[in-house]
Each structure stands twice: as C-alpha cells, then as structure tokens.
XYZ file of C-alpha atoms in Angstrom:
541
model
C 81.867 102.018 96.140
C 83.549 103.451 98.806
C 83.337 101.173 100.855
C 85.308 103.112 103.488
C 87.450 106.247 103.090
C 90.611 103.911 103.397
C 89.941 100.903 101.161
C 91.009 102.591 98.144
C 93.747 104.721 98.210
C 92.979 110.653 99.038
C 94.866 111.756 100.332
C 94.832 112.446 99.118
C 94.168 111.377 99.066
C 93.054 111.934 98.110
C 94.847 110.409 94.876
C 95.262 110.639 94.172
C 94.561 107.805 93.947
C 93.334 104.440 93.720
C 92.621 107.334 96.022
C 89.739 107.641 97.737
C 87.790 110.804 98.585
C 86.742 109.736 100.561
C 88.475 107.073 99.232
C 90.377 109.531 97.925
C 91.725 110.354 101.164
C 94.781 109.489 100.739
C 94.277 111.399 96.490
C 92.381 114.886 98.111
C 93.955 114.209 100.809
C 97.280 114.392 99.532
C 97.852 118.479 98.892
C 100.501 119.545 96.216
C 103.491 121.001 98.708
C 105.931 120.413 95.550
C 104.092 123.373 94.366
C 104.931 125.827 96.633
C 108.279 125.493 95.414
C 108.153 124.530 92.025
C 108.440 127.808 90.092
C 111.739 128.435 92.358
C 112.864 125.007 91.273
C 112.099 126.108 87.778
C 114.177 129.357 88.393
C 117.484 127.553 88.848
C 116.877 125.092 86.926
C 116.871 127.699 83.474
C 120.433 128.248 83.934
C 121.525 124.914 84.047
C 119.313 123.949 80.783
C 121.386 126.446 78.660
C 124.408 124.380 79.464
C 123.658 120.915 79.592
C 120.262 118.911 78.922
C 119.957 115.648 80.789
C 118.258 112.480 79.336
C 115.934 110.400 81.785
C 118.808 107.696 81.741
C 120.947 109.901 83.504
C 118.898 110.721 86.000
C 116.653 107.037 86.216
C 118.491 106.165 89.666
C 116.806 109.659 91.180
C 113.668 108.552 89.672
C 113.967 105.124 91.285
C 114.248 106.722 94.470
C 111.453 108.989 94.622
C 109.489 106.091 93.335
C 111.001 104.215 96.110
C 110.574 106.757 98.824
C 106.208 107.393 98.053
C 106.199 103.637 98.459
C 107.312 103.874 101.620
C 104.889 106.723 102.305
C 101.852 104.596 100.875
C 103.060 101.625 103.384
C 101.816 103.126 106.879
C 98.982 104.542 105.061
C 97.851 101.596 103.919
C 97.925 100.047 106.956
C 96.541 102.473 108.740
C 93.643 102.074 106.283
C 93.202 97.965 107.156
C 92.948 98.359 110.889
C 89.048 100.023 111.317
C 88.227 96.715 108.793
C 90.222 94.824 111.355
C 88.442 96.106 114.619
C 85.005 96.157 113.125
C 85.513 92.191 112.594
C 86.578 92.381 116.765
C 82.812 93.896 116.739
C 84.081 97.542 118.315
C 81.632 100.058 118.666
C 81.082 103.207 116.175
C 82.790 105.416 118.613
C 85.394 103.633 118.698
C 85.929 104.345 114.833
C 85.175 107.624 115.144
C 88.216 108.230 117.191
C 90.324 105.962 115.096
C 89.365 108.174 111.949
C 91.392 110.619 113.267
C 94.536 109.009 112.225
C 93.251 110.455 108.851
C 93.411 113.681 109.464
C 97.726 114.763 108.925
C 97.655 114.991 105.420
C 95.063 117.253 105.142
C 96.408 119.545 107.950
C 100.456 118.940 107.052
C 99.738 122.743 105.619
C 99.885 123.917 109.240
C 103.851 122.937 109.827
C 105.108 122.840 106.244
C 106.399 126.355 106.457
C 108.405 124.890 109.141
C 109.758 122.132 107.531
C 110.941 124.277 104.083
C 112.622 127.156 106.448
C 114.457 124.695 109.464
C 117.154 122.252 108.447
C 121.071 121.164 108.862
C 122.404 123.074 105.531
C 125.190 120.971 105.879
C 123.319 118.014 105.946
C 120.622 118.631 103.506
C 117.833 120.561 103.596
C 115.543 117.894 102.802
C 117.167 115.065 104.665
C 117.310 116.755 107.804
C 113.509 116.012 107.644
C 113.297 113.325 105.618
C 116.006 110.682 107.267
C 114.468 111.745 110.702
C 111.290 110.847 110.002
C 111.966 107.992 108.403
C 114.143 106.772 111.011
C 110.959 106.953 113.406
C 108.779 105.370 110.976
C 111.202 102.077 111.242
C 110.711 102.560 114.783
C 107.449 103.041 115.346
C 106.742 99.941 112.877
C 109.324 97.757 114.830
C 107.537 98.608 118.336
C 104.252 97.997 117.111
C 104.979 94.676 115.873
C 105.748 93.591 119.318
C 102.483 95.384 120.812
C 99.717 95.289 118.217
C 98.466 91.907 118.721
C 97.570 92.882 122.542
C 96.116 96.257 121.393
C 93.851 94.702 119.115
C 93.201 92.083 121.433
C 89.447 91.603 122.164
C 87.814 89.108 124.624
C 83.906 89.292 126.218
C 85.804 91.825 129.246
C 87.269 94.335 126.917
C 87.781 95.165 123.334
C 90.784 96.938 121.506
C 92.667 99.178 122.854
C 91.719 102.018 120.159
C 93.174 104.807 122.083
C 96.633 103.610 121.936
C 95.882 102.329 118.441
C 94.756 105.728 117.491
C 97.422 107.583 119.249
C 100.793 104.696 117.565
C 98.733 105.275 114.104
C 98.139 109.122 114.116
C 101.633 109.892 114.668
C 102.887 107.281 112.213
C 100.707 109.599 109.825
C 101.857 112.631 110.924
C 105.427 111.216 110.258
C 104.142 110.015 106.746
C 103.150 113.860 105.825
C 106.211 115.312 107.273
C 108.136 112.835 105.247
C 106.083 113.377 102.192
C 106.646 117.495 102.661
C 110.344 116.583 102.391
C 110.165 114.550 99.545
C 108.159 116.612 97.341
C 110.133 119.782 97.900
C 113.306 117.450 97.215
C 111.801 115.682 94.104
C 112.102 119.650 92.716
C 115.605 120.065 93.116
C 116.995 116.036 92.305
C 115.648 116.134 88.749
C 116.431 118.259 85.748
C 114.477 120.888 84.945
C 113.294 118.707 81.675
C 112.630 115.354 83.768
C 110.848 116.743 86.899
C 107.633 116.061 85.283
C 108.661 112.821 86.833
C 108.483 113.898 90.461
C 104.271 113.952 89.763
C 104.353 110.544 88.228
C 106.684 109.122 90.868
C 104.337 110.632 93.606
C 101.141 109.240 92.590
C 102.343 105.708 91.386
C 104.845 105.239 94.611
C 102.190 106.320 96.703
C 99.400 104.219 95.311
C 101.831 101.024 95.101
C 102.499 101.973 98.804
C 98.843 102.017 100.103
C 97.788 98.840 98.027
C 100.983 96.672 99.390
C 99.748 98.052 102.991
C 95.965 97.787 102.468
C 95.006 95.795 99.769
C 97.889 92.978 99.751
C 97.867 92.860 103.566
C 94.694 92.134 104.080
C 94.433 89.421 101.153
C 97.725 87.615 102.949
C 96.258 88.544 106.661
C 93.348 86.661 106.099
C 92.963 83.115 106.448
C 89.555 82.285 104.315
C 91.466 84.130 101.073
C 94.941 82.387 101.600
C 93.099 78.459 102.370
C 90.992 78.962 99.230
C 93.580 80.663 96.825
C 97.034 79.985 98.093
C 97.232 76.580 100.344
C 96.818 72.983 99.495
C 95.893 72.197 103.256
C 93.484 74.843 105.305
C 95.359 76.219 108.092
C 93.790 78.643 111.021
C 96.041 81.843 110.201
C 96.994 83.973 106.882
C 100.603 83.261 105.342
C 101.315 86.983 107.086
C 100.374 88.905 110.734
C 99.932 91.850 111.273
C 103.297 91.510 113.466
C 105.095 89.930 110.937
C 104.051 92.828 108.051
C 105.021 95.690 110.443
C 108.190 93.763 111.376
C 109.620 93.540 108.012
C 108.425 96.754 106.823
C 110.150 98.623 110.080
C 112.856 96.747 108.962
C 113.118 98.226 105.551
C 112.508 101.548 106.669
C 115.360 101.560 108.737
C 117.944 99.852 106.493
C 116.796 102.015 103.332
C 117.084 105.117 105.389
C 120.473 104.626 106.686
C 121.660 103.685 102.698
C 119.950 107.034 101.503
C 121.375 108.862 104.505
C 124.942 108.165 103.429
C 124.913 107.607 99.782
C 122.713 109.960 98.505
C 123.754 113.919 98.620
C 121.880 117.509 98.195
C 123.123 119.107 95.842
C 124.607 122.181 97.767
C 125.219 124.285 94.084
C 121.570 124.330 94.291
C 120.901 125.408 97.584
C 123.256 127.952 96.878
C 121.082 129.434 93.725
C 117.890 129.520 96.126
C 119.829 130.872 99.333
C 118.407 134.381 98.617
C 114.779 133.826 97.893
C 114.817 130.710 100.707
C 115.959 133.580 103.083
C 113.381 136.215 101.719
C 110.706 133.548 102.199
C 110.339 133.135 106.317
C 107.720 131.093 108.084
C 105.663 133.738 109.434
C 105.668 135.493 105.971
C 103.991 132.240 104.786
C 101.633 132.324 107.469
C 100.696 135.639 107.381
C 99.986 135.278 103.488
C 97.964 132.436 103.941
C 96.184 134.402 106.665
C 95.626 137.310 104.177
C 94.452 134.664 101.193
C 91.579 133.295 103.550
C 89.926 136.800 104.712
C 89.213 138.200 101.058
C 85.786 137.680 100.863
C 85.394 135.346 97.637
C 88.101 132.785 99.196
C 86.411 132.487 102.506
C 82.931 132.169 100.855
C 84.830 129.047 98.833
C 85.894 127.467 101.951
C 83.220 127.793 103.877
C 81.360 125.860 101.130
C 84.043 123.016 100.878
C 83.989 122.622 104.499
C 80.553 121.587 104.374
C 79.720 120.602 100.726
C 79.937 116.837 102.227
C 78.225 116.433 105.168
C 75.678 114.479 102.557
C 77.795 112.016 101.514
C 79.350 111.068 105.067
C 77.336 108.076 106.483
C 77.814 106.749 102.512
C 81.557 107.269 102.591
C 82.762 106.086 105.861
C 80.105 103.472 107.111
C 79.210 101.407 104.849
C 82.407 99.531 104.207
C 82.276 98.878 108.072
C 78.730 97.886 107.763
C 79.117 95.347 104.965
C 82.039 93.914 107.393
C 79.668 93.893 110.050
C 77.336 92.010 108.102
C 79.433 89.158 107.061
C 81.543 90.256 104.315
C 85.180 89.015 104.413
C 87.117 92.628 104.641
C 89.856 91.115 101.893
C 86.961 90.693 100.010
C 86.063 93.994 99.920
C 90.079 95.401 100.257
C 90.390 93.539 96.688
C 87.418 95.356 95.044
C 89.696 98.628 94.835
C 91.937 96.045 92.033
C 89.476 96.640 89.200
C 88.579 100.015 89.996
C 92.213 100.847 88.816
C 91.686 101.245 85.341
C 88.691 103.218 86.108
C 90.388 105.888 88.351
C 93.124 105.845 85.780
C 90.496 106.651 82.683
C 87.875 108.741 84.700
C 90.195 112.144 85.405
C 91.147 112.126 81.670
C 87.498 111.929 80.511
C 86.310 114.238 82.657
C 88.928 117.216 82.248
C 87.603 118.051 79.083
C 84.369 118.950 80.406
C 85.872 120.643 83.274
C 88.402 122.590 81.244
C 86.747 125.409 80.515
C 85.764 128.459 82.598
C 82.866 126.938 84.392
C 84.283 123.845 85.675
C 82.086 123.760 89.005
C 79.345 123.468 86.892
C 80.075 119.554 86.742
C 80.068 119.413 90.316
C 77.059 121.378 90.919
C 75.370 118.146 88.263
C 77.186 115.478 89.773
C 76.151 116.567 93.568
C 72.822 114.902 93.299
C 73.707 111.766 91.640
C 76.110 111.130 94.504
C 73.375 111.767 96.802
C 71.424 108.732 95.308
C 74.240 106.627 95.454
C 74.333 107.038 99.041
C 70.842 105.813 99.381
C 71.500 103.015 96.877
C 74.519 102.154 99.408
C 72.089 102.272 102.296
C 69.953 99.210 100.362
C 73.087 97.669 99.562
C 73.892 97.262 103.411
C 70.232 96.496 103.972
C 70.176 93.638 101.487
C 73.608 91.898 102.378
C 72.335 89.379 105.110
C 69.583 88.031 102.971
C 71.914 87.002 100.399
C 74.951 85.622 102.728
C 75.217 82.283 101.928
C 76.863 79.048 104.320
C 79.563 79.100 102.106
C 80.086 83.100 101.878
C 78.432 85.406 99.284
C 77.572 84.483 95.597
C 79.653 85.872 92.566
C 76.689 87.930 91.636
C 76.277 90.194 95.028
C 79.623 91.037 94.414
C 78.856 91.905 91.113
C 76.427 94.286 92.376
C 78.884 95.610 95.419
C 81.948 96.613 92.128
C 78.876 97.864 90.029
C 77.929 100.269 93.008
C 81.587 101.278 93.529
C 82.131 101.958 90.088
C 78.965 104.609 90.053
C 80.250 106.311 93.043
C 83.478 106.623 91.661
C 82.230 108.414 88.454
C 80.272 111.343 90.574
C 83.328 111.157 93.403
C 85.764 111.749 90.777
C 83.352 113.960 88.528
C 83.563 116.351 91.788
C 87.036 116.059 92.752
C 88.472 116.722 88.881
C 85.922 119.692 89.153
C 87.091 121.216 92.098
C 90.913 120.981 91.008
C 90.544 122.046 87.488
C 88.369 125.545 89.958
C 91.491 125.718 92.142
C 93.806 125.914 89.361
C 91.525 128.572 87.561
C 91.102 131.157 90.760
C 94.759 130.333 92.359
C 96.415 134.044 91.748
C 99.362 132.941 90.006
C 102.100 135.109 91.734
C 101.660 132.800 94.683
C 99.656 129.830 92.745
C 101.509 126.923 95.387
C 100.571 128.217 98.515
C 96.959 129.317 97.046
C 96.574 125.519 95.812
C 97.793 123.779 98.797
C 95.564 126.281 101.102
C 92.437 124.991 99.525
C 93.419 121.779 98.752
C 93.298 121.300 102.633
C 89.968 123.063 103.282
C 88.938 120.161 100.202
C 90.207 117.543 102.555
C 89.103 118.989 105.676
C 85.471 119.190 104.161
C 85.382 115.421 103.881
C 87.283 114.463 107.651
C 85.171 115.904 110.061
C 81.974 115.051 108.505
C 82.912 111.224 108.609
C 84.537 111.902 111.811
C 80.995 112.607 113.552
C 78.901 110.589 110.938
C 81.326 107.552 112.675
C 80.548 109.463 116.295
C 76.308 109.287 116.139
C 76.010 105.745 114.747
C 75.399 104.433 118.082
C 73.425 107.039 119.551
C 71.516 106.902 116.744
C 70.773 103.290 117.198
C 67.769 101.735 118.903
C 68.131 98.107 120.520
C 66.027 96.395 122.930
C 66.726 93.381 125.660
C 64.207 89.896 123.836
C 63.885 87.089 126.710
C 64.896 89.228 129.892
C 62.004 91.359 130.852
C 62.881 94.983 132.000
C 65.542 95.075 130.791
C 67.437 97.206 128.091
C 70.057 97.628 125.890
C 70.926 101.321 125.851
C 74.627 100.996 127.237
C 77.291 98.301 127.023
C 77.054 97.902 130.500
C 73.158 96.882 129.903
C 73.939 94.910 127.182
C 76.381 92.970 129.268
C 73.102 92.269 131.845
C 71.091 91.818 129.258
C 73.241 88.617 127.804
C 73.848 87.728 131.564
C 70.637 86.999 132.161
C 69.782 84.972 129.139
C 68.356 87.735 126.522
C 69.857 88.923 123.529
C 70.148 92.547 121.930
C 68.135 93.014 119.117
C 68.195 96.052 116.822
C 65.162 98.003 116.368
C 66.807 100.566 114.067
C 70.032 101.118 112.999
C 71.555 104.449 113.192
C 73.524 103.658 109.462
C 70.022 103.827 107.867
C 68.803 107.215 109.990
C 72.012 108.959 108.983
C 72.053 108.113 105.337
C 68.585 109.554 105.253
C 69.450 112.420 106.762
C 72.333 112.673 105.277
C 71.012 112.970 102.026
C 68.052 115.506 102.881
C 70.911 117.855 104.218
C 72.685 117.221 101.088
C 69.774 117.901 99.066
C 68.991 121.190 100.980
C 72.831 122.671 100.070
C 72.843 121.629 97.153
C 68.610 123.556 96.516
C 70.466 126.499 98.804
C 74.189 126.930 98.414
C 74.827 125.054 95.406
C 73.775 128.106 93.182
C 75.787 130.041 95.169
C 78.717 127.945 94.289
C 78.584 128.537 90.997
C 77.729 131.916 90.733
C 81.656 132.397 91.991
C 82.340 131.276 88.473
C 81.306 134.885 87.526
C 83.890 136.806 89.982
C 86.630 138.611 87.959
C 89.952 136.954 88.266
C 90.540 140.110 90.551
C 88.282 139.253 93.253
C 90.644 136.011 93.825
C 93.815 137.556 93.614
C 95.437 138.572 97.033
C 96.884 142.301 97.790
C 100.101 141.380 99.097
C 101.205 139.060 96.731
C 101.568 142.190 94.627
C-alpha cells in the first residue's frame, strides 16, 4: 500500500525502487541523468576496448564506490521520508504536511540545473568532484547541525507544535544537495567503468540507493522507536529507542564528511578521458541544452504527453500521500508500517520483469490505460482501510491479521502502481528520438514525477479545510480554527469530527480519476498511433 509517498523507497523515485510512486518517489522520481551522457561515454570508451578489455575484478573497487556513494544518497532521503510519520505522531495539522512535502520535490526538478552541473567544474580537479565533494561536504554539515537542532524543531507541547518551516526549509536543501550529488555521480559512474562493466553503474544506482533510503527510513524508524526495540530487542522496557534522531544524523554527518575527504584525495578523474570528450563537452553548452529541451516540449505530440502526465494522478493523490499519515493518526505504530515496505521487496523486484513483456511491444500505454481503473478502486479500498483501523485497535496494539490485510492492500497497489510506471517507461523509451534519446528521457521522466508532486502537495493542503468538526459540552462554540479549538478544550468541550476531509477527497478523487480516464484516457492512447516522426525534434537533426 502506499502508505505514504516516502515509506517505500521514486524517486524516483521513483525506483526505482523499493521505490515508491508515489512510493516510487524516490524510483520515478529518480530521472536517468547518466543518460544524457551515456552514448558519449560509449564513444570513448570504443577505443579503449580495441586495446585492452577489463574484467569486473579490476575495476570491483570503482564498483564499491558507486555502490557506496547511492548509499549515501538514499541516507537523507530516507530520512527525509521518516519525519511527516514523525510529526503526524506530534498530531501536526495537514498543512503542515503539505508544506513539508515539498522537500520531495528536487529530484524531479534536478533537470532544471543539470546542464549546469555537466558544463561548470575545476578541470583540474575533476569534473565530477568539483560537484560531487562539495555537496557532499554540505551534506556532513547539514546532518551534523541538525543533530544539535532537530529535537527542538520537532518539539511539540499544548502552546506550539513543530517547527515545520525550518524543518522543511534544513530538509529541502539537504534534497536538493542529494540530486546535485546524484547528477555528479551518475555522469561519473559513465566515465569510472569500462565500457564492458558500466552496466554496473545502473545496478549500483538502484541497489545503493534503495540500501540508502531503507537504512534512513525503514531501519531508523524500527531503532527510533521504543514499542519495536522493548518488544524485539531489550530484555528490560526502557522509555526511548536504542537510536535518536540526533544520534542517527550525528553519525551519519559524520560519515559523510570523513568518506568525502578519503574520496577527495584518493580517488582521481581520469583526465585521458576528459581529454577524448573535450570537443563534444565544449560543443554541448548550457543554453544549447536548454534551448533543445525548450524546442522538445512545443512540438505538439510531446506537449499533449505532458500535459497528460501532469495530471494523469490527481486520482490517486488523497490514496498515495494520506493514508499512511492517517493510519498513524489512528494508532498505528509508524515502524510498523516503515517495516511493511521489507516484504514488498521481492515483489518490486519480480513485478517490472513480469510486466515488460506485456509492455514491450508497440502499444505499451495500453497497460496503463487497463491498470488506471483498478488503481482507482484501490484508493477507495484504502479509504475503508483507514475507516476500519480504530475498530480493530486493540489495548495491546493491532492483531496479526489487520496487518495482514494492511501488506495484502499494499501489495495490490503495487501491482497497478508498477503496471503504470513500467508502462510509461517502456512509452518513453519507444517515442524518445534517439539522436538526443538522454535529454528526451530525462525531460519526461520529470513531467512523470512532477505529475505525482503537486497533486499530493494540495491533496495534503485541503485535508483540513475539507474537514468538519464541532465543539460537544461547550455550547456556542466551534471548532473551525486552532485558535477555537484551543477555547473549545478551555472551556471543558472536546472536538469531535463530523467528517473527515481524507474520506471527501478520496471520493473525489476517484470521480476525477474516473472522468480522465472516460475523457483523456483514449486520448492517451491514440498517441500510440503517431509516426515515430511526429516525436522526433527538428533540431536534433
């Protein structure tokens, strides 16, 4: 289930992942910059085949490294991922969340300053560690100043919640760091392998990054909490988790700096190769690559495309990033739910495989157009899920079986999640015009991404709103504002809800799902039918 866009690992991402799409923010909402440069990297890398072939033991330390450096990536993710669980157990308000889930949004905009990031750089230094060992550096940093200051900022008493605007502000640039750095590491996990072992650099990327996000989500939250750790780990109950939140980001800042410093001096560019690429890296400027992707988005079968994956999801939005928070709200422990993403693993793993083949040939949005629906119900089904949670909460917690219910819902939504996601790829891949296939990819890779953020950003935003309460035992009195829920507890009432917004946005949710899908999901597919032509852009030529 996706329980909430960050549980399981986008991106990416979406990715990716035990990505989420939601959940796979960090697998869609991880776009492929490695393949803007890739058929360069396969340029130079011809020459150097005819004269020596490496094995993957000669090159296993590099490998190690990149593998190293997506953990790393997945870490701040991760976390950033566990603290909207955290705050909606500090009982902050939708609103709040909504501007938290902007942290999200970097990797699906890092598009906007890669150009800068391939074209600006110490050539003496390295042209990816002029980036990377920057941005690194202020990762540690950032990590190591939050660890003294993120107790306070989540810090909630009857006065005053969180501090979310700081939060948001200390976790959106650690993102925005986390893209830059994973711009930098793609285009460099081109040129550090051999032409015949960079099929690792895709491997390295999605397990380092996934390993990442579940040490910073999943793992965190397990140790964090003190109800997993008394019942699984201790012999003798004790009040706290074996780790804090301060004590996580401590060590990790830690590692971040000392790693960076060792890669910094030990580990060169190999300046041959920069030399090979000097003349197409100089050919290649950044407003060349902005003005091409400019060019790519007005031809008239592109910007159709987009303008249907920015808004193929508003129907799935209250689904993907409320409920988690809901099931929170209603009692269920959040490393509970962090852990659910575990045996969803093999799933993920299995699902893209099984699906390709039926995306594979040349109407692969035809298994999105199928799946669209199904999703739609699962949104609803999550809406009963969330509905029937309290009646089953137990003194002790939750029985085996209503989690048993909660996997067998996640597991549903991930086969029409990932049934969509595999189909949109395998259409990207099919329509990107080849001569400039990375930049193509990557430019609708982020519209994917950005057609799931802002649709959970506002379905996050109206919660509230959307909610109905009144003031029981203090007459004339209401509960439409904190500041009249505050009078209304003063003077002995309590705030009841009437109707919760979660249950009037997944209905409409779904009804505006249903009428794209009646009215523009025919009109998705028919761009099955344009001629490769129609996709391909002038100036590429």
């Amino acid at each position: 289930m996706e329980l909430h866009e960050t549980v399981t690992h986008k991106n990416g991402r979406q990715r990716k992942p035990v990505l989420s799409t939601d959940d796979m923010r960090n697998q869609e909402a991880k776009s492929s910059d490695m393949d803007t440069e890739e058929e360069e990297s396969l340029l130079w890398t011809e020459e150097n085949n005819t004269k020596t072939r490496k094995g993957i033991k000669e090159e296993l330390g590099s490998v190690l490294l990149l593998l190293f450096l997506y953990i790393l990536q997945g870490i701040p993710l991760g976390l950033a991922g566990s603290i909207p669980l955290i705050m909606q157990s500090k009982n902050v308000s939708y609103k709040d969340q909504a501007y938290f889930s902007f942290v999200f949004w970097p990797f699906s905009l890092k598009l906007l300053w890669a150009p800068l990031v391939d074209a600006i750089y110490f050539q003496k230094f390295g042209r990816r560690k002029s980036w990377m060992v920057p941005t690194q550096y202020l990762l540690g940093i950032f990590m190591l100043y939050l660890s003294v200051t993120v107790e306070s900022l989540l810090e909630s008493d009857e006065q005053k919640g969180p501090d979310v605007i700081t939060l948001t502000a200390v976790f959106f640039l650690l993102a925005f760091l986390a893209a830059t750095q994973d711009i930098a590491v793609d285009g460099w996990a081109l040129t550090m392998l051999s032409r015949e072992n960079v099929g690792y650099a895709s491997t390295c990327n999605s397990v380092g990054q996934t390993a990442g996000y579940f040490l910073g989500n999943v793992l965190f939250l397990a140790l964090e909490s003190a109800d997993f750790c008394n019942k699984y780990l201790r012999f003798e109950p004790q009040d706290k988790g074996i780790v804090t939140l301060s004590d996580f980001l401590f060590f990790w800042g830690i590692v971040f700096l000392v790693s960076t410093t060792l890669v910094a001096i030990l580990k060169k560019e190999n300046s041959q190769q920069q030399l090979k690429k000097k003349y197409r890296e100089e050919t290649q400027g950044v407003m060349e690559t902005y003005k091409l992707l400019f060019s790519i988005v007005k031809m008239p079968t592109v910007f159709t495309f987009c303008s249907l994956l920015l808004t193929a999801k508003m129907g799935f939005s209250a689904a993907d990033a409320v409920t988690g928070l809901k099931l929170v709200e209603a009692g269920v422990p959040k490393a509970q739910l962090a852990l659910l993403a575990v045996p969803m693993v093999p799933l993920q793993i299995l699902l893209p495989l099984i699906i390709s083949k039926y995306t594979a040939g040349p109407r692969p949005l035809d298994v999105f157009y199928k799946a669209f629906p199904f999703r739609l119900l699962i949104g609803l089904e999550y809406a009963l899920l969330v509905w029937w949670t309290p009646s089953v909460k137990q003194e002790e917690g939750f029985p085996v079986y209503y989690y048993a219910v909660v996997l067998m819902s996640y597991a549903l939504h991930q086969v029409a999640l990932y049934s969509m996601y595999v189909a949109t790829m395998a259409f990207h891949a099919k329509v990107s015009d080849p001569v400039i296939g990375g930049t193509y990819m990557t430019l609708l890779n982020t519209v994917t991404n950005l057609g799931g953020n802002w649709p959970s950003t506002l379905a996050l935003w109206l919660v509230d709103p959307l909610t109905s309460k009144e003031c029981q035992g203090a007459a004339g009195l209401t509960c439409g504002s904190p500041e009249d829920a505050g009078l209304c507890l003063k003077e002995g009432g309590t705030c009841v809800t009437v109707l919760d917004g979660y249950y009037v946005e997944s209905v409409v949710c779904v009804v505006i799902g249903l009428i794209w899908w009646l009215l523009l999901g025919k009109r998705l597919r028919r761009l099955q039918e344009e001629s490769p032509q129609a996709w391909h852009c002038k100036s590429s030529k």
